[in-house]
Tab-separated table of C-alpha atoms in Angstrom:
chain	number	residue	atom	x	y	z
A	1	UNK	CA	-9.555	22.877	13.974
A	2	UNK	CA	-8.124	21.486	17.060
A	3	UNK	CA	-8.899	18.199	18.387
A	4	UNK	CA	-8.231	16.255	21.682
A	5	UNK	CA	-8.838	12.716	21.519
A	6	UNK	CA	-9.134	11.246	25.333
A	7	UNK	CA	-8.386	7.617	26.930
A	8	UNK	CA	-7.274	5.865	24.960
A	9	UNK	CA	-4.885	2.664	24.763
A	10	UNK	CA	-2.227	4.537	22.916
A	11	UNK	CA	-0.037	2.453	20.023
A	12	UNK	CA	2.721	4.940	18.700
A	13	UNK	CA	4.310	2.185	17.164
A	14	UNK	CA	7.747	3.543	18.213
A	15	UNK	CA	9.210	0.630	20.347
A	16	UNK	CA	8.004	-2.714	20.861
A	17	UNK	CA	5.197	-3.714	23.416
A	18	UNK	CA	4.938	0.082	23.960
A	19	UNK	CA	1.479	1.164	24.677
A	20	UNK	CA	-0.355	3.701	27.281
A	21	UNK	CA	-3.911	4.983	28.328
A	22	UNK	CA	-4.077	8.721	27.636
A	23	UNK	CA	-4.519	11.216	25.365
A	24	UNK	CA	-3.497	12.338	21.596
A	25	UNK	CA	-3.954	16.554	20.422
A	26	UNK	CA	-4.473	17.324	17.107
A	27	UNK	CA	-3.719	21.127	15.921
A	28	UNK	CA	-3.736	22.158	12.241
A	29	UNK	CA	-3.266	18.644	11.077
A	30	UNK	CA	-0.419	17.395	13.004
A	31	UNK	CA	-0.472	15.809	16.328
A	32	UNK	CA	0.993	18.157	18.750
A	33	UNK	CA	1.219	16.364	21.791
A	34	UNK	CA	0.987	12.727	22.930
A	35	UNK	CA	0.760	11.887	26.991
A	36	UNK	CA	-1.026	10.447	30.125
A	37	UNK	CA	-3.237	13.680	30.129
A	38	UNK	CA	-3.506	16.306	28.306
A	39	UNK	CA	-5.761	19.545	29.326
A	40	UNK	CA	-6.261	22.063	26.158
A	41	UNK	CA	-9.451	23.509	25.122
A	42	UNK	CA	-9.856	21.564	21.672
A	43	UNK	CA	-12.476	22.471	19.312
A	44	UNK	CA	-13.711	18.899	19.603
A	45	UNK	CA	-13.069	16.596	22.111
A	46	UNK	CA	-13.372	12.477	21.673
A	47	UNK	CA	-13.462	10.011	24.635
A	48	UNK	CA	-11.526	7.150	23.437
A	49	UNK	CA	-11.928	5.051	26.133
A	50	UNK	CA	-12.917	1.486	25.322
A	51	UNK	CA	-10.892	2.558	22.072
A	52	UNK	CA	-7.144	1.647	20.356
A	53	UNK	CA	-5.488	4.405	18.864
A	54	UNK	CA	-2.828	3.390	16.531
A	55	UNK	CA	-1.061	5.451	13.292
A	56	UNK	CA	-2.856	4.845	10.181
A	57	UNK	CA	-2.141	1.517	7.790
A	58	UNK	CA	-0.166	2.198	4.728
A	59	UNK	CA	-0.397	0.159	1.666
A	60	UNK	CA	2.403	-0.168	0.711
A	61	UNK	CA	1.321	-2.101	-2.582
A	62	UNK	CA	-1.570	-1.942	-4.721
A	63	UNK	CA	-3.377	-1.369	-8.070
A	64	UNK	CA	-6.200	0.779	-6.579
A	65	UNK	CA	-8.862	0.902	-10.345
A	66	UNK	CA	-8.234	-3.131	-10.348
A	67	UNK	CA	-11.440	-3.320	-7.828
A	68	UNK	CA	-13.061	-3.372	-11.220
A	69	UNK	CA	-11.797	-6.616	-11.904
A	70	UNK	CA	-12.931	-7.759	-8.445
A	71	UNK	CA	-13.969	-11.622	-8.390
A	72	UNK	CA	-13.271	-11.608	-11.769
A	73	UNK	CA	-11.349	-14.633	-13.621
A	74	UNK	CA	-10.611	-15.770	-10.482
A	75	UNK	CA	-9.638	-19.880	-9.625
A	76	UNK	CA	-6.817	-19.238	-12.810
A	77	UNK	CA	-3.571	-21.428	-12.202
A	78	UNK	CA	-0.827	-19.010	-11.650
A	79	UNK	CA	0.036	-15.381	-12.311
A	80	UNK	CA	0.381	-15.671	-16.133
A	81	UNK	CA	-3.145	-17.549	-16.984
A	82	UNK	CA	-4.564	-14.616	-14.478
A	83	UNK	CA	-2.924	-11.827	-16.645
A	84	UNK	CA	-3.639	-13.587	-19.977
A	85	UNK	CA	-7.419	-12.498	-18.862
A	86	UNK	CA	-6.692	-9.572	-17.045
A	87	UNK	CA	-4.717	-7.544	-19.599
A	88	UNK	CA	-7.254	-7.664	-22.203
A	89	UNK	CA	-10.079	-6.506	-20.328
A	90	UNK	CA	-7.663	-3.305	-18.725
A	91	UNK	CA	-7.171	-2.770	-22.828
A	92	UNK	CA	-11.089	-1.206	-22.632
A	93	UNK	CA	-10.906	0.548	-19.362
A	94	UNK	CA	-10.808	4.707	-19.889
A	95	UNK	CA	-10.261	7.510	-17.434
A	96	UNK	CA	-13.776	7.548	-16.235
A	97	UNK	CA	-13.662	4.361	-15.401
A	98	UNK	CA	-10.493	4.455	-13.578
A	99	UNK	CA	-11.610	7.687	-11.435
A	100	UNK	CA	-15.004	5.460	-10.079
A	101	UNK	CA	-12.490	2.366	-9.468
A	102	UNK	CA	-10.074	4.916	-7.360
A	103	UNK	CA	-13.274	6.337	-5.838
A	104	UNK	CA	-14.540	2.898	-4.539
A	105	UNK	CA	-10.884	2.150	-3.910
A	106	UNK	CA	-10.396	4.941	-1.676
A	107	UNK	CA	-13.262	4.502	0.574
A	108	UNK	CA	-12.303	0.621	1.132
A	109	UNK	CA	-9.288	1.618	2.578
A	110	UNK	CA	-10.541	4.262	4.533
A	111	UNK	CA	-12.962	1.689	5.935
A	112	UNK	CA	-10.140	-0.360	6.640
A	113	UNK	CA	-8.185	1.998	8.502
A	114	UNK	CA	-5.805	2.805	5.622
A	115	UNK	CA	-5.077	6.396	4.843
A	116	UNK	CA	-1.390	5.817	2.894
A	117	UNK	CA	-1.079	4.145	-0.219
A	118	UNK	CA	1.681	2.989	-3.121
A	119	UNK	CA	-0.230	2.581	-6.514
A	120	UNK	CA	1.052	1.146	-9.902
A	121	UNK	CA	-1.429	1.736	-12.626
A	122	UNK	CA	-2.956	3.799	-15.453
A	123	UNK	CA	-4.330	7.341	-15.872
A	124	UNK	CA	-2.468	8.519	-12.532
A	125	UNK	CA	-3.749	11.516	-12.648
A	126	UNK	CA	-8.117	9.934	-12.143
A	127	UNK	CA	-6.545	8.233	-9.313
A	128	UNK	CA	-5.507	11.600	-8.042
A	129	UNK	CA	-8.830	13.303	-8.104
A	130	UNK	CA	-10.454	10.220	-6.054
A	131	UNK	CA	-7.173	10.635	-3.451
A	132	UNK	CA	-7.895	14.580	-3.273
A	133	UNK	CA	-11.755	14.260	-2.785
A	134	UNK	CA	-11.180	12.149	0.387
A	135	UNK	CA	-8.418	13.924	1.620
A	136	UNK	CA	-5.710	11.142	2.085
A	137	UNK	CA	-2.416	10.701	1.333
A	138	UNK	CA	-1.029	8.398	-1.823
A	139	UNK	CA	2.382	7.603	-3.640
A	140	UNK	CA	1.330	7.525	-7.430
A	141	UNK	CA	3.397	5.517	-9.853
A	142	UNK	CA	3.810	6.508	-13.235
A	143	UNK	CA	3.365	3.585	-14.716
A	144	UNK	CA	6.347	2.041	-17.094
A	145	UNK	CA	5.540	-0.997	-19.865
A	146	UNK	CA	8.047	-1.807	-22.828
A	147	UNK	CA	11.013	-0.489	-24.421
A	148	UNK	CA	13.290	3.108	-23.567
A	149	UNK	CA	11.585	5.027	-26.417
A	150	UNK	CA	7.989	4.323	-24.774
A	151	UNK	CA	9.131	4.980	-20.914
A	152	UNK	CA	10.444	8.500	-22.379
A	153	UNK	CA	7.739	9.082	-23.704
A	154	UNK	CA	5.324	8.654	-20.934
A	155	UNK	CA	7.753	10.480	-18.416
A	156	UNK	CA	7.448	13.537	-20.622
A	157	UNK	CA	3.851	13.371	-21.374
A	158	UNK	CA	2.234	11.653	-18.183
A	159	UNK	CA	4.225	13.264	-15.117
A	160	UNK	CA	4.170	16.810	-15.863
A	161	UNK	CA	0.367	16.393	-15.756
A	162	UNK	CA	0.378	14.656	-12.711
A	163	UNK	CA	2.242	17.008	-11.288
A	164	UNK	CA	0.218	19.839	-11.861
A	165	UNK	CA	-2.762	17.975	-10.674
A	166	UNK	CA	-1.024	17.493	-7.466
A	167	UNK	CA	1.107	20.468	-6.601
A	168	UNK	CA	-1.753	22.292	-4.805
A	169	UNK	CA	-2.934	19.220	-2.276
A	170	UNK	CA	0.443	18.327	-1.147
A	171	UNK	CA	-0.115	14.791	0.184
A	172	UNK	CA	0.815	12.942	-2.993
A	173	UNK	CA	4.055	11.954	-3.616
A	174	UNK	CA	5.244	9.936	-7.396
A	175	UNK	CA	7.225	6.852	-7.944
A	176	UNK	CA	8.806	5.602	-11.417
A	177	UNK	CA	7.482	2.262	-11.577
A	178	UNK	CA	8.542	0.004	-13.943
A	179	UNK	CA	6.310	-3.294	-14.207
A	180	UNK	CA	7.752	-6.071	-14.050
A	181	UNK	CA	11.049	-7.456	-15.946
A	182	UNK	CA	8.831	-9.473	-18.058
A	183	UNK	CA	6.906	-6.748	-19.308
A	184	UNK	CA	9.803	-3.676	-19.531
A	185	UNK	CA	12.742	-4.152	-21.251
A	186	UNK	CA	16.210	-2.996	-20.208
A	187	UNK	CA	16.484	0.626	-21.484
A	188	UNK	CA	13.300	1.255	-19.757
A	189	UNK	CA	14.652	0.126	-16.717
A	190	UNK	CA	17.706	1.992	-17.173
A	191	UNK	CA	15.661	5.530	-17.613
A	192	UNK	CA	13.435	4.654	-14.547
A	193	UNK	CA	16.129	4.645	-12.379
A	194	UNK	CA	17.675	8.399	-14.208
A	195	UNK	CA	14.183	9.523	-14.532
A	196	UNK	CA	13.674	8.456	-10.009
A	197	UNK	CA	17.290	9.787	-9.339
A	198	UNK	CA	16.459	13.099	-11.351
A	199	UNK	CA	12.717	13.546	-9.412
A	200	UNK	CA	13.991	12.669	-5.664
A	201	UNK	CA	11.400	9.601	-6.365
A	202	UNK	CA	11.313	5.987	-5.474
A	203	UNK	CA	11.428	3.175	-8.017
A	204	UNK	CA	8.296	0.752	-7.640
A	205	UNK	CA	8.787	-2.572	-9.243
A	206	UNK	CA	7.385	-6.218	-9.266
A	207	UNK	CA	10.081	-8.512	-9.028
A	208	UNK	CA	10.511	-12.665	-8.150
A	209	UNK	CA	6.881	-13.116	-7.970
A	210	UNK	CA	6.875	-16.375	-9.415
A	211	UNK	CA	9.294	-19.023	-10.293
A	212	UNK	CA	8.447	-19.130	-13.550
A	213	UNK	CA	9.797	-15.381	-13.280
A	214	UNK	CA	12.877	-16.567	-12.194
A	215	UNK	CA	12.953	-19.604	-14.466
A	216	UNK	CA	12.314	-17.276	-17.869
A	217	UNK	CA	14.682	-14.567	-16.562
A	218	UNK	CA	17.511	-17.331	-16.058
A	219	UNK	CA	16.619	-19.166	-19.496
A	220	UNK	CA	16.895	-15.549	-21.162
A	221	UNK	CA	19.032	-13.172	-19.012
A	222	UNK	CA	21.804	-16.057	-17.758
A	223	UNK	CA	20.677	-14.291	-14.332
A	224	UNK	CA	17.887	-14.205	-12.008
A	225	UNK	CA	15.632	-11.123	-11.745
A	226	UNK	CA	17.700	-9.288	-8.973
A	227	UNK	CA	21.039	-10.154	-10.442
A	228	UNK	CA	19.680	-9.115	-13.887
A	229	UNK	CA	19.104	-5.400	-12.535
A	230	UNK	CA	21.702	-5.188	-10.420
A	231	UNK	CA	23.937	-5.832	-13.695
A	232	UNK	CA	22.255	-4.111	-15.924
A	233	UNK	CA	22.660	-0.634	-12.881
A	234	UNK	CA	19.313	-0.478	-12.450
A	235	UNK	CA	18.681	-1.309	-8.761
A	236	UNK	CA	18.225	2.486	-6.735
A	237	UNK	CA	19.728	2.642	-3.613
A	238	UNK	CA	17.664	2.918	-0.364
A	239	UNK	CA	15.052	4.355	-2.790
A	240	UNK	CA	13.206	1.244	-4.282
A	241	UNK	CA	10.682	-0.994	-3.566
A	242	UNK	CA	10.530	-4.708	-4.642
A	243	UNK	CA	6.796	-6.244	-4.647
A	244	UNK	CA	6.483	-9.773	-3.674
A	245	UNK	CA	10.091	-10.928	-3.663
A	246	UNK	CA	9.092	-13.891	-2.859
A	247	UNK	CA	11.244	-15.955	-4.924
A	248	UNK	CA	14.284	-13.923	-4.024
A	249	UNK	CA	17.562	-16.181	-2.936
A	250	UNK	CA	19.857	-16.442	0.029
A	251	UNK	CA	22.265	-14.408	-2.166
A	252	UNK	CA	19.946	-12.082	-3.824
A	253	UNK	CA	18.575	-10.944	-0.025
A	254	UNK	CA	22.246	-10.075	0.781
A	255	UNK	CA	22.285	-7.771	-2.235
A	256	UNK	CA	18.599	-6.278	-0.952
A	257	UNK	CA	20.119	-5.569	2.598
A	258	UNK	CA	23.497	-3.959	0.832
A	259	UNK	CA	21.098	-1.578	-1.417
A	260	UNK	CA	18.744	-0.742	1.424
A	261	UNK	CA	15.968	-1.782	-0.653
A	262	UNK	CA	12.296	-2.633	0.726
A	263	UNK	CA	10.442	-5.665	-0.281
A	264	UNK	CA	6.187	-5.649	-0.275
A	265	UNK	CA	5.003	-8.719	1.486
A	266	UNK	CA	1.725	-9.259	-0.247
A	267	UNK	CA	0.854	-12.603	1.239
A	268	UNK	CA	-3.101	-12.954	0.367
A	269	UNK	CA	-2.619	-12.116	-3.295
A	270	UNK	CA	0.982	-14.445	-3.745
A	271	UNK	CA	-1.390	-17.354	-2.045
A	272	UNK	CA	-4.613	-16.769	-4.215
A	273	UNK	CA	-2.077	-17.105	-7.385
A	274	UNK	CA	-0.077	-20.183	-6.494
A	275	UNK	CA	2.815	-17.801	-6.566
A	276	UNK	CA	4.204	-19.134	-3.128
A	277	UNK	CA	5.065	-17.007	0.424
A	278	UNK	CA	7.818	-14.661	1.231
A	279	UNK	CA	10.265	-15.730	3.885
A	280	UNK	CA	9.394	-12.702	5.965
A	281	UNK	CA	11.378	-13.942	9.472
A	282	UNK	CA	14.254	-14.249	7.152
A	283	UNK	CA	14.110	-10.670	6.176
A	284	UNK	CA	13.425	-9.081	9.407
A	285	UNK	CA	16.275	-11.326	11.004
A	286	UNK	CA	18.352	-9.806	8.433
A	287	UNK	CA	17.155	-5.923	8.786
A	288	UNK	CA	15.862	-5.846	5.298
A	289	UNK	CA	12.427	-3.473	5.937
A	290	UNK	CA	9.464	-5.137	4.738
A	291	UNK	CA	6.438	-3.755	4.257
A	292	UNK	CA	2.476	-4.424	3.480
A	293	UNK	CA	0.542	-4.716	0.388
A	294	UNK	CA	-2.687	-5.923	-0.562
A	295	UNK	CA	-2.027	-5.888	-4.396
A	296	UNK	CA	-5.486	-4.811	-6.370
A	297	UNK	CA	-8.807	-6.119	-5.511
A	298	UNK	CA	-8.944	-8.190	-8.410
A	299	UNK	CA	-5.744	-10.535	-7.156
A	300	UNK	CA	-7.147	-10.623	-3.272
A	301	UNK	CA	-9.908	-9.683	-3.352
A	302	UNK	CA	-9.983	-7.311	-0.870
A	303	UNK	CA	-8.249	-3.976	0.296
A	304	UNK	CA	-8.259	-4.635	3.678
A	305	UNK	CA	-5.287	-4.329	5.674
A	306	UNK	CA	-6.082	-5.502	8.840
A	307	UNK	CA	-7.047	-8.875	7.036
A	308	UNK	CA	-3.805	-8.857	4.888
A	309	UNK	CA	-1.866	-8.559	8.481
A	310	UNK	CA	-3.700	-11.651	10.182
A	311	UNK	CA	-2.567	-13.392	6.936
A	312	UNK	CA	0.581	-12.337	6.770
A	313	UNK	CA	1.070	-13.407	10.425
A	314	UNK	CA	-0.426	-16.975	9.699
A	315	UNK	CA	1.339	-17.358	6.523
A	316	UNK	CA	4.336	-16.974	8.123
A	317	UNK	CA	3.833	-19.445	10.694
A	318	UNK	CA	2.775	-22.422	8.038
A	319	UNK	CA	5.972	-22.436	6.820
A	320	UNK	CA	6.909	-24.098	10.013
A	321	UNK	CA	9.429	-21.361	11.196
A	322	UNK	CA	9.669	-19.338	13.733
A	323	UNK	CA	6.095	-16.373	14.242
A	324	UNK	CA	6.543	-13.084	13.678
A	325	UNK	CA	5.663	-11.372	16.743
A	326	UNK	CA	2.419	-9.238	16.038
A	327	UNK	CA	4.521	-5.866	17.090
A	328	UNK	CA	6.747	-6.903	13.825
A	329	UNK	CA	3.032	-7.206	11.730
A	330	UNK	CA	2.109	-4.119	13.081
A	331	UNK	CA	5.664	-2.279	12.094
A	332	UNK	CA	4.667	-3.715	8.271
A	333	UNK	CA	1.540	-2.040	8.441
A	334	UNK	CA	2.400	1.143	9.294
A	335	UNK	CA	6.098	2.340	10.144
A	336	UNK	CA	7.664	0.211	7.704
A	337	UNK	CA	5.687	1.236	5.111
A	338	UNK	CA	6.608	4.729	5.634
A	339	UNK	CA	10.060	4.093	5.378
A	340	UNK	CA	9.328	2.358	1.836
A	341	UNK	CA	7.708	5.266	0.714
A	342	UNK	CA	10.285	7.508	2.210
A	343	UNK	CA	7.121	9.023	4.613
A	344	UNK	CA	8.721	8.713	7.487
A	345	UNK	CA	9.233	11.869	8.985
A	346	UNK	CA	5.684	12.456	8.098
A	347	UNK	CA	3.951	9.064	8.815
A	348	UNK	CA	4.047	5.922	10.576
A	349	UNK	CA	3.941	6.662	14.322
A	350	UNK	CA	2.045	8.469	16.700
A	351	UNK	CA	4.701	11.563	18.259
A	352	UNK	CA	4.376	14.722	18.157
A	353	UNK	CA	4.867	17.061	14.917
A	354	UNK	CA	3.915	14.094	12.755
A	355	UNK	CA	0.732	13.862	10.554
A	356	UNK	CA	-2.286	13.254	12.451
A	357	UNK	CA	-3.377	9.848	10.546
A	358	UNK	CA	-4.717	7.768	13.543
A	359	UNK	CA	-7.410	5.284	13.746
A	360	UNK	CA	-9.503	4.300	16.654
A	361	UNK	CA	-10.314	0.537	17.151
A	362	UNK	CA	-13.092	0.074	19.206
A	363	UNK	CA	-12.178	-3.175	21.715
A	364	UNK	CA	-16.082	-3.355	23.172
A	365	UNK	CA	-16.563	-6.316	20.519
A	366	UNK	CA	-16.967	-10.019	21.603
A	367	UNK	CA	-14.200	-10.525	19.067
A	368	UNK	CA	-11.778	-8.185	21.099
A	369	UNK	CA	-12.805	-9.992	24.570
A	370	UNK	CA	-10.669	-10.428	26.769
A	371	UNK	CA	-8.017	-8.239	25.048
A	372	UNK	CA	-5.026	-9.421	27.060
A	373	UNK	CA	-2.328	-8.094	24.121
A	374	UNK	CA	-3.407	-5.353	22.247
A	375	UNK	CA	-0.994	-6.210	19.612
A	376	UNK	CA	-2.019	-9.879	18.858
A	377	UNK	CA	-6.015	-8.266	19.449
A	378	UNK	CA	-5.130	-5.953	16.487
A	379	UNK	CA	-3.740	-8.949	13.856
A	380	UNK	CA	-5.351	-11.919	14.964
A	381	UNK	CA	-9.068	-10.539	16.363
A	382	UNK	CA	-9.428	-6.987	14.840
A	383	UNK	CA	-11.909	-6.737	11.828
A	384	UNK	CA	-12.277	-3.711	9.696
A	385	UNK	CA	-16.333	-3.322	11.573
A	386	UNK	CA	-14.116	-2.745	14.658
A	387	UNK	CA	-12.511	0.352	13.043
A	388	UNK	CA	-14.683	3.669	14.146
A	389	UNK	CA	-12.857	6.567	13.446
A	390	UNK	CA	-10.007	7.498	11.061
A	391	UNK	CA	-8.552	10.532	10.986
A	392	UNK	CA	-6.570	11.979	7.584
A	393	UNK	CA	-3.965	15.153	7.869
A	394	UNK	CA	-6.313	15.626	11.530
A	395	UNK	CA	-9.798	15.431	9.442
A	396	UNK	CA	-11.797	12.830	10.238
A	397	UNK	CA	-12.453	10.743	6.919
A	398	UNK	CA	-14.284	8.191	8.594
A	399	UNK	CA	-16.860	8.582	11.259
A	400	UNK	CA	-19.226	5.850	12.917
A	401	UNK	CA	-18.249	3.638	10.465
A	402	UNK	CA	-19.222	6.429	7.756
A	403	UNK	CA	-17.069	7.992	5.135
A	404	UNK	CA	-17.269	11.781	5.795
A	405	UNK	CA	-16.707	12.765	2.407
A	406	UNK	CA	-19.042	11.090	-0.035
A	407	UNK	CA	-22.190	9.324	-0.496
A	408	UNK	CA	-20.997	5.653	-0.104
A	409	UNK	CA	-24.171	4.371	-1.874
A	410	UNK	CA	-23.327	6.643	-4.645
A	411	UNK	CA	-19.803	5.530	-4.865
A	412	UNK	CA	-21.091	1.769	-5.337
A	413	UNK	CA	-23.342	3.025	-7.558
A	414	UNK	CA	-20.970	4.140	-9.623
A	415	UNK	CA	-18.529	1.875	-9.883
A	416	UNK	CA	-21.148	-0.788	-10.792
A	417	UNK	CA	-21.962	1.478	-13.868
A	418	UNK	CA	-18.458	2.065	-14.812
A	419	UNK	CA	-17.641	-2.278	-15.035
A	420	UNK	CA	-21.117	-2.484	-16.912
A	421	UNK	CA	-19.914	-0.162	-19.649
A	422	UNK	CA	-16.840	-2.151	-19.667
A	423	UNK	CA	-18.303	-5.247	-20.385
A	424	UNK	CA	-20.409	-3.555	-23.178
A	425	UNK	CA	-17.337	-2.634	-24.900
């Protein structure tokens, strides 16, 4: 299936302020040529014009079943009174439930333009199934909690059988992902970096959420949470992602820039839970790549990324520094978070040989009137309504406004059901 998608203002997200009117081809998948105008006799042909075509967002952090938990316990002080009701109620949830979350999940980023995303949570392989229905790309974590016997344990049990759930599709990829240093002891850490160096996978971690974080990990460790796995050789170089960071110091950013490691700016979920804002024009002044998140649905409450960018853009300017330039919101969205996931040759940009994941924004809404900078239209005026068309590996996943794949009605359906039996239990 070959298609040619025609006029439109063309993003590749390749240099900054770089943008064109013309046309994008799709063959088997990939995009196979980018330019002014393009004549080839495509199996379908879309006229784009009115229309931004951009590469696909990428999530670059997220617990996709949490949707579950969606307005939920929310208005809680801080991180810890928010897990001290969140943990108990995941202590019911089973695989069913987990594949109707990642169902529900999956469209909601599709709707929002997303077709790339970086999960941390249980039963993997249900999130899977819901990733190879829709046809979309994902980097799975197998999830890591308590001490080196456990993490063993679930590395020979769980990732084999992730594996073989996956090894046909070919668009999932697998991080070790240790929790949180609150929540995984030192040995664990220590195997999740052997077990990521031993795969060829990246190491997916929360780390300096919260100063009480911080505080706990000085009171117990002597060291902060960076310091502590540096020391203790567990930080994996240019192959790890840090989520939130947002407590990390002067010193501790120096160590992130030596390591090449990314950090997840997840600015709508560290606001909603008092947990405080990431420097972000600190870390792109110092060529650390930072990325996007939403975090789940139950801690934002939303998985929309086009929100979490206008966010992260006016987050950035309350702390009365210098903006980030849109372009540099946009690179978080989608280029950066390739290079987190180590996607990059695959993802991220619109050129030629790459993985056709492009969305069309339409720009004939009031909202995107006059549009004057298509890159400040996209993170200050953009909603996910204005998002038409999203294309997945060349299919289209989303059309109209419609998920291609599914009955949406059954999906909510569904997923209602599955937090009803919850509650029952």
């Amino acid at each position: 299936m070959n298609t040619l998608i025609k006029n439109a203002l063309v993003i590749p997200m390749k240099n900054d302020g770089e943008f064109f009117y013309g046309d994008i081809l799709i063959k088997n998948g990939k995009i196979a040529e980018v330019g002014e105008k393009i004549d080839f006799p495509a199996d379908e042909t879309i006229d784009a014009e009115g229309a931004i075509a951009l590469p696909a967002f990428i999530n670059a952090h997220t617990h996709l079943a949490m949707i579950l938990m969606r307005n939920y316990k929310d208005d809680k002080e801080n991180l810890q009174e928010w897990l001290s009701e969140i943990f108990p109620i995941e202590d019911k949830l089973e695989a069913d439930d987990i594949f109707k979350a990642s169902r529900a999940g999956v469209a909601e980023l599709i709707k929002g333009g997303c077709t790339t995303f970086a999960d941390m949570y249980f039963s993997a392989e249900e999130t899977e199934k819901a990733v190879m229905e829709a046809g979309i790309n994902a980097s799975l974590g197998l999830t890591i909690f308590g001490d080196g016997e456990e993490t063993e344990r679930r590395y020979l049990e769980r990732l084999p059988k992730m594996k073989k759930n996956a090894e046909s599709y070919g668009r999932i990829t697998f991080t070790i992902a240790p929790h949180a240093i609150y929540t995984t002891e030192k040995d664990s850490y220590k195997k999740s970096k052997e077990y990521a160096e031993k795969e060829g996978f990246v190491v997916h971690t929360h780390l300096s959420e919260t100063k009480k974080e911080v505080d706990d990990s000085l009171a117990e460790n002597g060291k902060s949470p960076l310091t502590y796995l540096k020391e203790i050789g567990a930080l994996s170089r240019n192959n790890m992602i840090l989520a939130h960071g947002v407590h990390l110091t002067d010193e501790e950013l120096e160590v992130v820039k030596e390591y090449g490691l990314s950090v997840i700016n997840n600015p709508s979920s560290n606001m909603k839970l008092t947990s405080g804002a990431l420097n972000v024009e600190k870390l792109i002044e110092m060529g650390i790549n930072v990325a996007l998140g939403t975090d789940g649905a139950s801690s934002n409450n939303n998985l929309n990324m086009l929100e979490e960018m206008h966010v992260a853009a006016l987050s950035a300017s309350l702390r009365g520094g210098k903006p980030i330039k849109a372009y540099d919101i946009l690179k978080m969205a989608t280029i950066n978070g390739a290079k987190a996931l180590s996607l990059e040759s695959r993802l991220g940009t619109i050129e030629s040989g790459k993985d056709a994941d492009i969305i069309l924004i339409s720009t004939k809404g009031l909202n995107m009137n006059p549009l004057n900078n298509p890159f400040s239209a996209i993170v200050y005026s953009a909603s996910s309504e204005d998002i038409t068309t999203v294309f997945s590996n060349g299919v289209k996943v989303l059309d109209d406004r419609k998920i291609t794949y599914a009955d949406e009605s059954e999906i909510i359906k569904d997923v209602n059901a599955a937090w009803s039996a919850v509650t029952r239990r």
